[in-house]
XYZ file of C-alpha atoms in Angstrom:
737
model
C 13.686 8.981 107.092
C 17.699 7.970 106.976
C 19.188 4.056 107.890
C 22.131 4.140 109.378
C 23.628 1.363 111.252
C 22.988 3.048 114.558
C 18.991 3.928 113.449
C 18.993 0.068 112.311
C 19.097 -0.939 116.054
C 15.657 -3.096 116.794
C 13.918 -1.306 119.453
C 14.327 -4.813 121.223
C 17.443 -4.408 121.852
C 17.512 -1.591 123.429
C 13.988 -1.455 125.436
C 12.672 -5.040 126.132
C 10.636 -7.117 124.568
C 7.214 -6.888 125.776
C 7.976 -3.211 124.638
C 9.234 -3.198 121.796
C 5.986 -5.203 120.700
C 3.866 -2.857 121.458
C 6.066 -0.672 119.491
C 6.218 -2.856 116.965
C 1.901 -3.976 116.450
C 0.226 -0.667 117.225
C 2.644 2.444 116.509
C 4.707 0.687 113.275
C 8.009 0.902 115.547
C 11.090 -1.383 115.216
C 14.244 0.307 114.949
C 16.023 3.139 116.963
C 15.683 5.475 113.706
C 11.638 4.889 113.875
C 11.188 5.665 117.218
C 13.192 8.290 116.974
C 11.177 9.553 113.794
C 8.174 9.462 116.145
C 8.181 12.895 116.604
C 5.717 14.315 119.829
C 1.869 15.301 118.842
C 2.214 18.678 121.190
C 3.774 19.586 123.747
C 2.151 20.219 127.693
C 3.015 23.463 129.371
C 2.478 23.504 133.028
C 1.987 27.146 132.700
C 3.382 29.973 134.593
C 3.400 29.587 138.636
C 0.069 31.550 139.941
C -1.076 32.446 142.870
C -4.636 30.250 143.895
C -5.733 34.488 143.508
C -5.331 35.122 140.697
C -6.301 31.765 138.302
C -7.742 32.593 134.826
C -10.903 30.107 133.927
C -9.895 27.884 131.530
C -5.962 28.087 131.156
C -3.132 25.842 132.093
C -1.514 26.863 135.569
C 0.625 25.330 137.456
C 0.402 26.256 141.760
C 1.972 25.274 144.969
C -0.341 24.673 147.427
C -0.317 22.566 151.124
C -3.670 20.768 151.029
C -6.457 21.432 153.937
C -8.616 18.539 153.393
C -9.785 15.423 151.464
C -12.985 13.460 150.728
C -14.760 10.899 149.239
C -18.016 10.776 148.031
C -19.982 8.312 146.548
C -22.120 9.016 143.920
C -25.306 7.577 140.996
C -25.780 4.848 144.058
C -22.569 3.543 145.392
C -21.603 2.926 141.917
C -19.468 5.868 141.421
C -16.563 7.628 143.624
C -15.607 10.672 143.732
C -12.403 12.527 145.691
C -12.124 16.179 146.259
C -9.524 17.656 147.842
C -8.764 21.486 148.950
C -5.795 23.457 148.598
C -5.042 26.287 149.845
C -1.802 28.974 149.425
C -2.523 31.831 152.043
C -3.894 33.557 148.617
C -7.157 31.618 148.396
C -8.532 27.828 147.920
C -8.906 25.529 145.360
C -10.929 22.589 144.256
C -9.494 19.786 142.765
C -11.264 16.655 141.463
C -10.660 13.059 140.554
C -13.036 10.060 139.535
C -13.053 6.482 139.250
C -9.358 4.193 139.326
C -7.721 8.206 139.348
C -8.802 8.134 143.341
C -6.141 5.957 144.648
C -3.233 7.707 144.049
C -3.860 11.176 145.121
C -6.205 9.521 148.106
C -2.983 8.028 149.514
C -0.488 10.932 148.520
C -2.099 14.026 148.852
C -3.080 13.702 153.010
C -3.906 16.988 154.514
C -0.768 19.530 155.670
C 1.309 17.724 152.692
C 2.319 20.136 150.331
C 3.040 20.231 146.838
C 3.171 21.539 143.102
C -0.249 20.995 140.867
C -0.538 21.446 137.117
C -4.067 21.313 134.777
C -6.907 23.238 133.489
C -9.463 25.562 135.762
C -12.857 24.906 135.075
C -15.852 26.031 136.772
C -18.312 23.306 138.520
C -20.905 24.667 140.633
C -19.276 28.529 140.728
C -16.657 27.269 141.743
C -13.092 26.887 140.338
C -11.713 23.107 140.187
C -8.434 20.758 138.612
C -9.959 18.431 137.141
C -7.553 15.047 137.442
C -4.269 17.377 137.677
C -1.122 16.488 137.352
C 1.279 16.812 140.762
C 4.850 16.589 142.519
C 4.998 16.507 145.945
C 7.669 18.958 147.978
C 10.008 17.374 151.051
C 8.662 18.727 153.839
C 12.572 19.756 155.025
C 13.278 21.249 151.575
C 14.829 24.551 152.108
C 12.442 27.620 150.704
C 15.335 28.666 147.973
C 15.735 25.053 146.797
C 11.910 24.841 146.663
C 11.830 27.707 144.523
C 14.579 26.447 141.934
C 12.758 23.224 141.390
C 9.392 25.095 141.165
C 10.356 27.116 138.529
C 12.254 24.764 136.448
C 8.841 22.092 136.733
C 6.279 25.219 136.153
C 8.449 25.498 133.042
C 8.967 22.567 131.569
C 8.114 21.439 127.573
C 6.185 18.038 127.934
C 6.578 16.105 124.827
C 3.276 14.153 124.357
C 3.371 11.513 121.718
C 0.645 9.624 119.954
C 0.479 6.813 122.369
C -1.864 3.422 122.130
C -3.092 0.816 124.583
C -0.097 -0.643 126.821
C 1.743 2.605 126.753
C 1.338 5.465 127.334
C 2.959 8.884 126.717
C 5.027 9.097 129.190
C 6.835 5.376 128.168
C 7.041 6.975 124.957
C 8.790 9.342 126.606
C 11.125 7.691 128.768
C 12.448 5.569 125.671
C 13.221 7.813 123.144
C 15.127 9.117 125.847
C 17.557 5.887 125.363
C 17.529 6.186 121.868
C 18.172 9.741 121.608
C 22.427 9.674 121.846
C 21.808 7.486 118.298
C 20.112 10.592 116.722
C 23.788 12.032 117.269
C 24.706 9.342 113.817
C 21.771 10.490 111.912
C 23.043 10.978 108.510
C 21.646 13.982 106.818
C 19.495 13.546 103.843
C 19.791 17.916 102.577
C 22.670 18.318 100.667
C 24.945 20.985 102.909
C 24.184 23.845 100.256
C 20.741 23.798 100.155
C 21.089 23.693 104.336
C 23.315 26.785 104.326
C 21.586 28.584 101.820
C 18.352 28.183 104.025
C 19.906 28.427 107.444
C 18.652 24.984 109.236
C 20.115 23.032 111.898
C 21.360 19.949 111.229
C 19.467 16.359 111.484
C 20.727 15.121 114.642
C 20.392 18.648 116.143
C 16.482 18.730 114.561
C 15.797 15.470 116.323
C 17.489 16.771 119.882
C 15.265 19.910 119.622
C 12.097 18.560 118.718
C 12.378 15.245 121.064
C 13.904 17.340 123.952
C 13.094 21.794 123.991
C 14.036 23.617 126.059
C 11.817 26.786 124.615
C 8.830 27.011 121.474
C 11.953 27.808 118.920
C 13.741 25.303 119.595
C 10.503 23.573 118.850
C 9.829 25.505 115.624
C 13.494 25.365 114.291
C 13.140 21.213 114.739
C 9.744 21.423 112.874
C 11.216 24.477 110.307
C 14.110 21.360 109.972
C 11.896 17.853 109.719
C 9.223 18.976 107.579
C 11.616 20.058 104.415
C 13.367 16.475 105.288
C 9.907 14.707 104.474
C 8.829 17.631 101.780
C 12.144 17.067 100.589
C 13.322 13.714 100.157
C 9.166 12.717 99.093
C 9.550 15.262 96.136
C 13.028 13.756 94.422
C 11.428 10.399 94.404
C 8.746 11.915 92.300
C 11.318 13.405 90.661
C 13.316 10.603 89.868
C 9.871 9.093 88.103
C 9.245 11.630 85.827
C 13.128 11.718 84.753
C 12.755 7.954 84.112
C 10.134 8.259 82.537
C 10.949 11.247 80.515
C 13.875 8.275 79.289
C 10.979 4.823 78.155
C 9.731 5.405 74.457
C 6.942 5.285 73.264
C 4.929 5.404 70.286
C 3.742 9.259 68.903
C 0.142 9.575 68.787
C -1.678 12.314 65.729
C -4.939 12.729 64.349
C -5.143 12.133 61.522
C -6.371 15.775 59.872
C -10.374 14.305 58.564
C -10.356 11.277 60.323
C -11.912 10.321 63.203
C -11.476 13.068 65.646
C -12.600 15.669 62.922
C -15.778 14.033 62.050
C -16.873 13.420 65.512
C -16.053 17.065 66.151
C -18.420 17.855 62.815
C -20.739 16.710 64.768
C -20.987 18.263 68.376
C -24.542 19.212 69.136
C -23.332 22.179 71.081
C -19.188 24.130 71.176
C -16.655 23.007 73.635
C -15.520 25.428 76.511
C -12.871 27.105 76.346
C -11.613 25.091 78.830
C -11.769 21.545 77.742
C -10.252 22.869 74.075
C -6.987 24.085 76.426
C -6.780 20.574 78.189
C -7.673 18.873 74.822
C -4.896 20.959 73.396
C -1.628 20.371 76.293
C -2.969 16.370 75.348
C -2.705 15.911 72.376
C 0.588 18.241 72.598
C 2.067 14.876 75.246
C -0.010 12.760 73.016
C 1.987 13.867 70.051
C 5.899 12.956 71.981
C 7.885 10.307 71.986
C 7.921 9.192 75.755
C 4.545 8.438 77.850
C 1.650 11.374 78.334
C 1.187 10.906 82.667
C -0.956 13.499 83.637
C -3.986 14.201 85.333
C -7.174 15.720 84.375
C -8.819 17.258 87.359
C -12.260 18.715 86.770
C -15.713 19.582 89.221
C -18.813 17.002 88.674
C -20.626 18.047 85.957
C -17.321 19.690 83.961
C -17.149 17.434 80.486
C -13.885 15.793 81.203
C -15.643 12.349 79.558
C -15.818 14.367 76.407
C -11.812 15.417 77.310
C -11.293 12.216 76.991
C -13.290 10.676 74.503
C -11.613 13.265 72.666
C -8.103 11.715 73.806
C -8.883 8.570 72.523
C -10.309 9.230 69.260
C -7.282 10.846 68.290
C -5.287 7.545 69.266
C -7.244 6.181 67.075
C -7.107 8.002 64.676
C -3.106 6.798 64.582
C -4.256 3.406 64.450
C -4.057 2.697 68.142
C -6.094 1.630 70.836
C -7.997 3.227 73.852
C -9.136 1.071 77.067
C -11.335 3.226 79.312
C -10.670 1.373 82.911
C -14.239 2.987 85.015
C -14.533 1.360 89.094
C -17.800 -0.027 89.028
C -20.036 -2.002 86.341
C -22.905 0.634 86.668
C -20.396 3.555 85.710
C -18.462 1.199 82.602
C -22.326 0.386 81.162
C -23.514 3.924 81.899
C -19.891 5.209 80.158
C -20.311 2.839 77.227
C -24.068 4.045 76.635
C -23.316 8.019 76.502
C -19.973 7.128 73.745
C -22.171 5.202 71.615
C -24.532 8.116 71.665
C -21.901 10.249 71.390
C -20.361 9.007 68.689
C -23.759 7.976 66.698
C -23.095 6.179 63.507
C -19.432 6.431 64.475
C -18.994 3.815 66.844
C -20.341 1.120 64.604
C -17.273 1.125 62.213
C -17.144 -2.546 60.114
C -21.239 -2.668 60.471
C -23.570 -2.187 58.669
C -24.877 1.796 58.226
C -21.552 2.644 60.189
C -19.364 5.326 59.075
C -16.605 4.762 56.916
C -14.397 6.526 59.473
C -16.052 4.906 62.552
C -14.291 2.268 65.110
C -15.933 -0.096 67.241
C -16.785 0.504 70.864
C -16.742 -2.262 73.085
C -17.988 -3.062 76.759
C -15.821 -5.703 78.629
C -17.477 -6.662 82.235
C -16.911 -9.606 84.631
C -20.917 -10.249 84.284
C -20.852 -10.055 80.361
C -22.498 -13.557 78.769
C -19.877 -15.605 77.042
C -20.541 -15.279 73.659
C -20.600 -11.358 74.036
C -17.523 -11.474 75.445
C -16.009 -13.552 73.289
C -16.537 -11.752 70.744
C -15.344 -8.761 72.502
C -12.207 -10.292 73.462
C -11.718 -11.098 69.416
C -12.395 -7.462 68.929
C -9.638 -6.167 70.675
C -7.182 -8.649 69.492
C -7.983 -7.949 65.809
C -7.998 -4.270 66.174
C -11.487 -3.866 65.185
C -12.518 -2.093 68.394
C -11.138 1.021 69.287
C -12.045 1.924 71.905
C -12.900 -0.054 74.768
C -14.420 0.753 78.236
C -14.521 -1.640 81.082
C -13.939 -2.974 84.464
C -11.071 -4.621 85.965
C -12.185 -7.214 83.491
C -9.608 -5.426 80.911
C -6.895 -6.368 83.094
C -6.901 -10.028 83.067
C -4.449 -12.581 80.946
C -7.067 -12.926 78.678
C -7.344 -10.267 77.523
C -5.083 -9.248 74.723
C -4.641 -5.634 72.730
C -3.379 -4.827 68.899
C -2.654 -2.060 70.082
C -3.054 -0.378 73.062
C -1.488 3.804 72.631
C -3.723 4.789 75.159
C -5.487 4.154 79.086
C -7.748 6.392 80.615
C -8.621 5.893 84.225
C -11.860 7.044 85.703
C -11.854 7.700 89.487
C -9.015 7.161 89.969
C -8.618 6.917 93.439
C -11.070 3.392 93.631
C -8.087 1.491 91.582
C -5.646 0.390 92.579
C -1.612 1.159 91.612
C -1.197 -2.933 90.670
C -4.714 -2.627 88.809
C -3.112 0.311 86.613
C -0.069 -1.205 86.027
C -1.562 -4.532 84.879
C -3.515 -2.786 82.189
C -0.557 -0.151 81.072
C 1.296 -3.543 80.785
C -0.769 -5.020 78.035
C 0.487 -2.164 75.365
C 4.027 -3.542 72.924
C 4.949 -0.197 74.564
C 4.164 1.784 77.402
C 0.845 3.082 76.131
C -0.006 6.943 77.745
C -2.278 7.559 80.734
C -4.356 9.814 81.551
C -6.169 10.219 85.010
C -9.513 11.010 85.248
C -10.959 12.307 89.048
C -14.032 14.624 89.680
C -12.626 15.282 93.669
C -10.857 17.998 93.057
C -7.303 17.788 94.905
C -6.290 21.177 95.941
C -2.835 21.883 94.714
C -0.871 20.747 97.177
C -2.107 17.101 97.367
C -1.418 16.993 93.406
C 1.993 17.794 94.163
C 2.536 15.657 97.180
C 0.420 12.430 95.680
C 0.794 12.968 91.976
C 3.439 14.183 92.082
C 4.930 12.436 88.992
C 1.729 13.358 86.767
C 1.140 16.440 85.095
C -2.222 17.911 85.765
C -5.166 19.467 83.745
C -7.743 21.042 85.735
C -11.061 21.878 84.145
C -13.530 24.749 86.546
C -16.078 25.767 83.791
C -18.785 24.424 83.724
C -20.457 23.580 79.796
C -23.186 25.546 78.947
C -26.695 24.817 80.022
C -25.472 23.493 82.773
C -28.132 25.235 86.113
C -27.637 26.179 89.597
C -28.053 23.429 92.795
C -29.555 24.328 95.344
C -28.577 22.747 99.049
C -29.871 22.641 102.288
C -29.806 20.803 105.314
C -32.696 19.154 106.837
C -32.530 18.693 111.082
C -34.952 15.715 111.193
C -34.391 15.529 114.713
C -34.877 18.986 116.004
C -37.623 19.523 112.983
C -39.416 16.605 111.768
C -42.199 19.040 109.712
C -38.622 19.518 107.242
C -38.176 16.176 106.805
C -41.716 16.719 105.852
C -41.705 19.582 103.167
C -38.693 17.225 102.064
C -40.874 15.087 100.696
C -43.594 17.597 99.703
C -40.438 19.087 98.212
C -39.561 15.260 95.782
C -43.376 15.214 94.503
C -43.450 18.708 93.701
C -40.775 18.616 91.550
C -41.954 14.775 89.687
C -45.503 16.880 89.164
C -42.825 19.027 86.985
C -41.880 15.972 85.378
C -38.925 15.728 86.222
C -37.279 12.214 88.632
C -35.231 12.685 91.773
C -32.410 10.392 93.904
C -33.474 9.201 97.650
C -29.603 8.090 98.697
C -29.293 6.163 101.835
C -25.455 4.682 103.496
C -27.043 1.274 103.922
C -28.696 -1.370 101.287
C -30.826 -3.309 104.135
C -30.280 -6.999 102.635
C -29.232 -10.284 104.840
C -25.944 -9.954 104.205
C -25.935 -6.199 105.345
C -28.259 -7.213 108.245
C -25.804 -9.844 109.092
C -23.001 -7.442 109.030
C -24.806 -5.248 111.091
C -25.591 -7.650 113.532
C -21.868 -8.263 114.209
C -20.910 -4.453 114.536
C -24.033 -4.132 117.102
C -21.506 -5.272 119.815
C -19.133 -2.330 119.558
C -21.558 0.262 117.990
C -22.737 -0.823 121.700
C -19.287 -0.732 123.315
C -18.471 2.663 121.436
C -19.590 6.086 123.175
C -21.451 7.563 120.265
C -24.370 10.389 119.603
C -26.048 7.659 117.366
C -27.201 4.424 118.458
C -29.066 2.813 115.107
C -28.169 2.209 112.915
C -27.708 4.152 109.350
C -30.715 3.994 107.157
C -31.435 1.241 104.396
C -32.372 1.787 100.997
C -34.412 -1.343 101.034
C -36.587 -0.155 104.581
C -36.427 3.711 103.262
C -37.900 2.607 99.892
C -40.449 0.650 101.279
C -41.675 3.283 103.681
C -41.580 6.390 101.017
C -43.264 4.253 98.272
C -46.545 3.446 101.363
C -45.216 6.756 102.655
C -45.310 10.341 101.579
C -44.388 9.213 98.161
C -47.240 6.741 97.594
C -48.418 6.624 94.059
C -45.076 7.656 92.363
C -42.820 5.005 90.755
C -39.713 4.589 92.716
C -37.444 1.226 92.188
C -33.987 0.063 93.983
C -30.333 0.118 92.862
C -27.541 -1.463 95.040
C -24.270 -2.760 94.345
C -25.438 -6.336 95.383
C -28.264 -6.348 92.673
C -27.206 -8.991 90.093
C -25.963 -6.509 86.610
C -28.811 -7.117 84.236
C -31.100 -5.506 87.083
C -29.088 -2.609 87.287
C -28.531 -1.611 84.374
C -32.401 -2.536 83.810
C -33.093 -0.227 87.168
C -30.229 2.728 85.430
C -32.271 2.319 81.251
C -35.216 2.845 82.740
C -34.593 5.432 84.812
C -32.521 6.989 82.364
C -35.607 6.814 79.788
C -38.013 8.877 82.206
C -39.910 4.917 83.645
C -39.190 5.889 87.394
C -39.939 9.023 89.073
C -37.823 8.275 92.535
C -35.166 5.807 92.376
C -33.495 5.287 95.962
C -29.768 4.147 95.884
C -27.115 3.470 97.668
C -23.323 5.355 96.567
C -23.687 3.663 93.800
C -25.081 6.539 91.401
C -21.829 8.560 92.689
C -19.989 8.823 89.890
C -20.943 9.056 85.814
C -24.448 8.500 86.147
C -26.140 10.913 83.908
C -30.159 11.516 84.339
C -30.478 15.098 82.952
C -33.916 14.808 83.506
C -33.014 14.277 87.539
C -33.864 17.582 89.597
C -34.189 16.809 92.804
C -31.668 14.700 95.953
C -32.676 13.542 98.771
C -29.385 12.305 101.073
C -30.168 10.789 104.279
C -28.081 10.190 107.578
C -26.141 12.846 105.127
C -23.664 13.055 108.015
C -22.715 9.320 107.757
C -20.510 10.972 104.332
C -17.325 12.007 103.446
C -17.654 16.009 102.024
C -15.989 14.715 99.127
C -18.472 12.280 98.576
C -21.631 14.461 99.318
C -19.717 16.763 96.394
C -19.989 13.569 94.232
C -23.442 12.550 94.982
C -25.287 16.201 94.584
C -23.178 16.438 91.126
C -25.804 13.482 89.870
C -28.793 16.337 90.375
C -28.657 20.127 87.787
C -27.439 17.919 84.578
C -30.139 19.802 82.922
C -31.432 22.839 82.012
C -34.170 22.771 85.020
C -32.210 23.254 88.514
C -30.845 21.117 90.336
C -31.930 20.594 94.556
C -29.940 18.759 97.165
C -31.516 18.199 101.090
C -28.901 16.832 103.463
C -31.168 15.096 106.208
C -29.707 13.852 109.194
C -30.159 13.633 112.927
C -27.037 15.089 114.073
C -27.706 17.988 116.608
C -26.820 21.642 115.965
C -22.950 21.948 117.631
C -21.698 18.657 116.392
C -18.734 18.753 113.551
C -21.392 16.688 111.582
C -23.370 19.474 111.135
C -20.569 21.822 110.935
C -19.192 19.852 107.580
C -22.941 19.776 106.142
C -23.564 23.369 106.863
C -19.403 24.075 104.897
C -21.514 21.821 101.999
C -25.131 23.140 101.856
C -22.979 26.308 101.624
C -20.503 26.271 98.344
C -20.665 24.047 95.185
C -16.766 24.964 94.767
C -15.019 21.192 94.528
C -11.540 22.849 95.821
C -13.409 24.617 98.584
C -14.802 21.816 100.255
C -11.720 19.589 99.422
C -10.020 21.595 101.553
C -12.043 21.400 104.503
C -12.369 17.832 103.941
C -8.758 17.141 104.526
C -8.282 19.808 106.959
C -11.140 17.749 109.165
C -9.375 13.650 107.838
C -6.209 15.776 107.510
C -3.392 13.927 105.365
C -2.996 10.328 106.013
C -5.868 9.246 105.006
C -5.892 11.122 102.147
C -1.963 10.094 100.793
C -2.711 6.752 102.293
C -5.846 5.882 99.984
C -3.523 7.553 96.796
C -0.733 5.594 97.927
C -2.403 1.692 97.895
C -2.823 1.720 101.324
C 1.563 2.392 102.029
C 1.619 4.273 105.579
C 2.502 7.994 105.021
C 5.546 9.378 105.917
C 4.470 12.039 106.461
C 4.772 12.930 110.335
C 5.468 16.339 110.475
C 4.246 18.188 107.043
C 0.826 19.019 106.613
C -0.105 18.975 102.914
C -2.915 21.658 103.800
C -0.625 24.416 106.045
C 2.879 23.994 103.999
C 2.076 24.686 100.949
C 4.941 26.483 100.352
C 7.578 23.748 101.693
C 6.400 21.499 99.656
C 6.024 23.678 96.229
C 9.680 25.112 97.524
C 10.957 21.464 98.418
C 9.763 20.514 94.578
C 11.539 22.866 92.922
C 15.302 22.151 95.233
C 14.095 18.193 94.427
C 13.919 18.720 90.258
C 17.249 21.221 90.402
C 18.883 18.355 92.200
C 17.638 15.293 90.013
C 18.351 16.905 86.929
C 22.059 17.634 87.869
C 22.351 14.287 89.502
C 20.429 11.879 89.004
C 21.593 9.115 90.066
C 22.084 10.769 93.711
C 25.932 9.482 93.111
C 27.106 12.957 94.414
C 24.520 12.044 97.794
C 24.925 9.517 99.449
C 22.929 10.777 102.314
C 20.127 11.840 100.547
C 20.530 7.730 98.831
C 20.220 6.733 101.741
C 16.926 8.605 102.955
C 15.382 7.559 100.040
C 16.102 4.127 100.232
C 14.536 4.301 103.986
C 11.326 6.343 102.398
C 11.147 3.883 99.524
C 10.899 0.835 101.331
C 10.308 -2.080 98.530
C 5.558 -1.534 98.449
C 6.481 2.134 97.813
C 8.776 1.709 95.435
C 6.553 0.009 92.989
C 3.814 2.282 93.928
C 5.960 5.007 92.538
C 7.480 2.642 89.322
C 3.659 2.596 88.387
C 2.409 5.647 89.420
């Protein structure tokens, strides 16, 4: 986090080429500072010195004993070898076991009669206690009893740091490298302002680094962790606070809806009342749009909470004020779906300048990469002349050819699907920075929102519109209970008999391109030890099996990302019109697809999807007045972590609760990495789920510091830490946020 000359020193200089090369390639560690911030993952305790007669099961222990005998046994028809050593301390006997290549060293060193200390976890095998692959240290045969005791106690009581390691560089080698660079920790420049450090009673940064790598006690580890967590949270929050401050200085055109204009006309023709949440969030957005610096707002809402309606009203307010609004969608299916539903909701108001269109109306155009040339040319013309007030498109909107008359608002749907560069390119098309509304249906815990989207104001829609139906979710253990799967297909038939429709979702397509990838991955899969050796189920195969088997006679169609755009649109249109009973699809239907008559969803190989993804998929049913049903089919055994994850999804419809579970399982690097456009997560000590208080407090402190000294002129240590955090990629990331 801090970079001063001693910490800038390349590792190659201190550790030698080969070690430095492995550290750079596999752990992304290049300098002394990088290595000092490569913290231990945990600390091994060898356990208190224990008599063999008093060994507790499943606990780490250290014992001092003499080797009674040592024997090598063969198993698996001579292909495997096991070394069994019996030790005794006069109070009892204990067996040690070593396997495979791990037998050679102890077989040579632990000869009958030799005395040593052994540390490991006590387990039970064949009703006998044992230590498997214990660590050990031999004791000198002629060492005096007293010296032995001192040696033994310090060895048994030490806290051994275990580092995140990699192939070719075990934890103990990293520990040795840390020993070589630890003296440089004294020169670490402290990023925390002195008043903050004293006020919170933190140890200095050099002391924290020393204590985290070479603790004498658990209290040392706690002191170091508290301090280093704060550094990470605070420096990141200062970066975000400076971003917010800079945004506040940018000019933008205030966009206020005209009384009696397009927005009022739209509201007047709505067949329902907006929920309280929609009204509140809309007001927050209108207040932002009316200011003369760009809005940066994150709108997060449960699946089906009516985010599109809120975004549409914001777009119409901007059109009312003479500007244009662009909505960026991650897939063509979703862009077409948004275009279809928005033009339907607006009716004649979406036909501005056309015969039969409203005088108050505007043109709503669609722009995707696969459009025919004449339609594309017309859309581009409508945008540059200002004829089209609203455009909905995919990344095709970002191309250089696309010019706007006066871009006032950019709405980004499913934010995490877009790189920062793509959002930035679209924002760059305004004469002045346009207002930005980012939408996501993946609920984000408050701490993640503060950490990842800390430069955006956040609005939350957590109320479902009236008329939405509950969704019942169940796990279907196909391997354990095949009759449950048969019943799942019966349920699909029952829904279709009632006049409803169903989705069947598979993780793979199963076409030629897919098969080539699969063959490539097969070898890797064979090498990996997985519970399930077969490839994921595929749309094309499952659709075929269903139409010839349990769903015979129903109108079944397939949908996946590699189909021709016109074919995709045709299938979706016919499914929406009720001409298709069952749609077998990939996750291409995950977001935004809205068919109120679809009531059932069967997700095959559900364990291969993430928690948030399953929640998103499930949100495609229960969108009308009939209750929804979601069946999560899996072959995973009951005791597996995958089943626990599926049970969690089945047990709640609360997306915030699920996103918390998801985050706890995937940990932060994944989430932050995704949100930060591939930039390595700077968080090594801080966990965004558990450290909510630290993050919230750091955010407040950062806002105060930046308000008083935006350029950090009076805080050179913090400036240094910030420069280290914001390498060029990150600087760009935050600039484009």
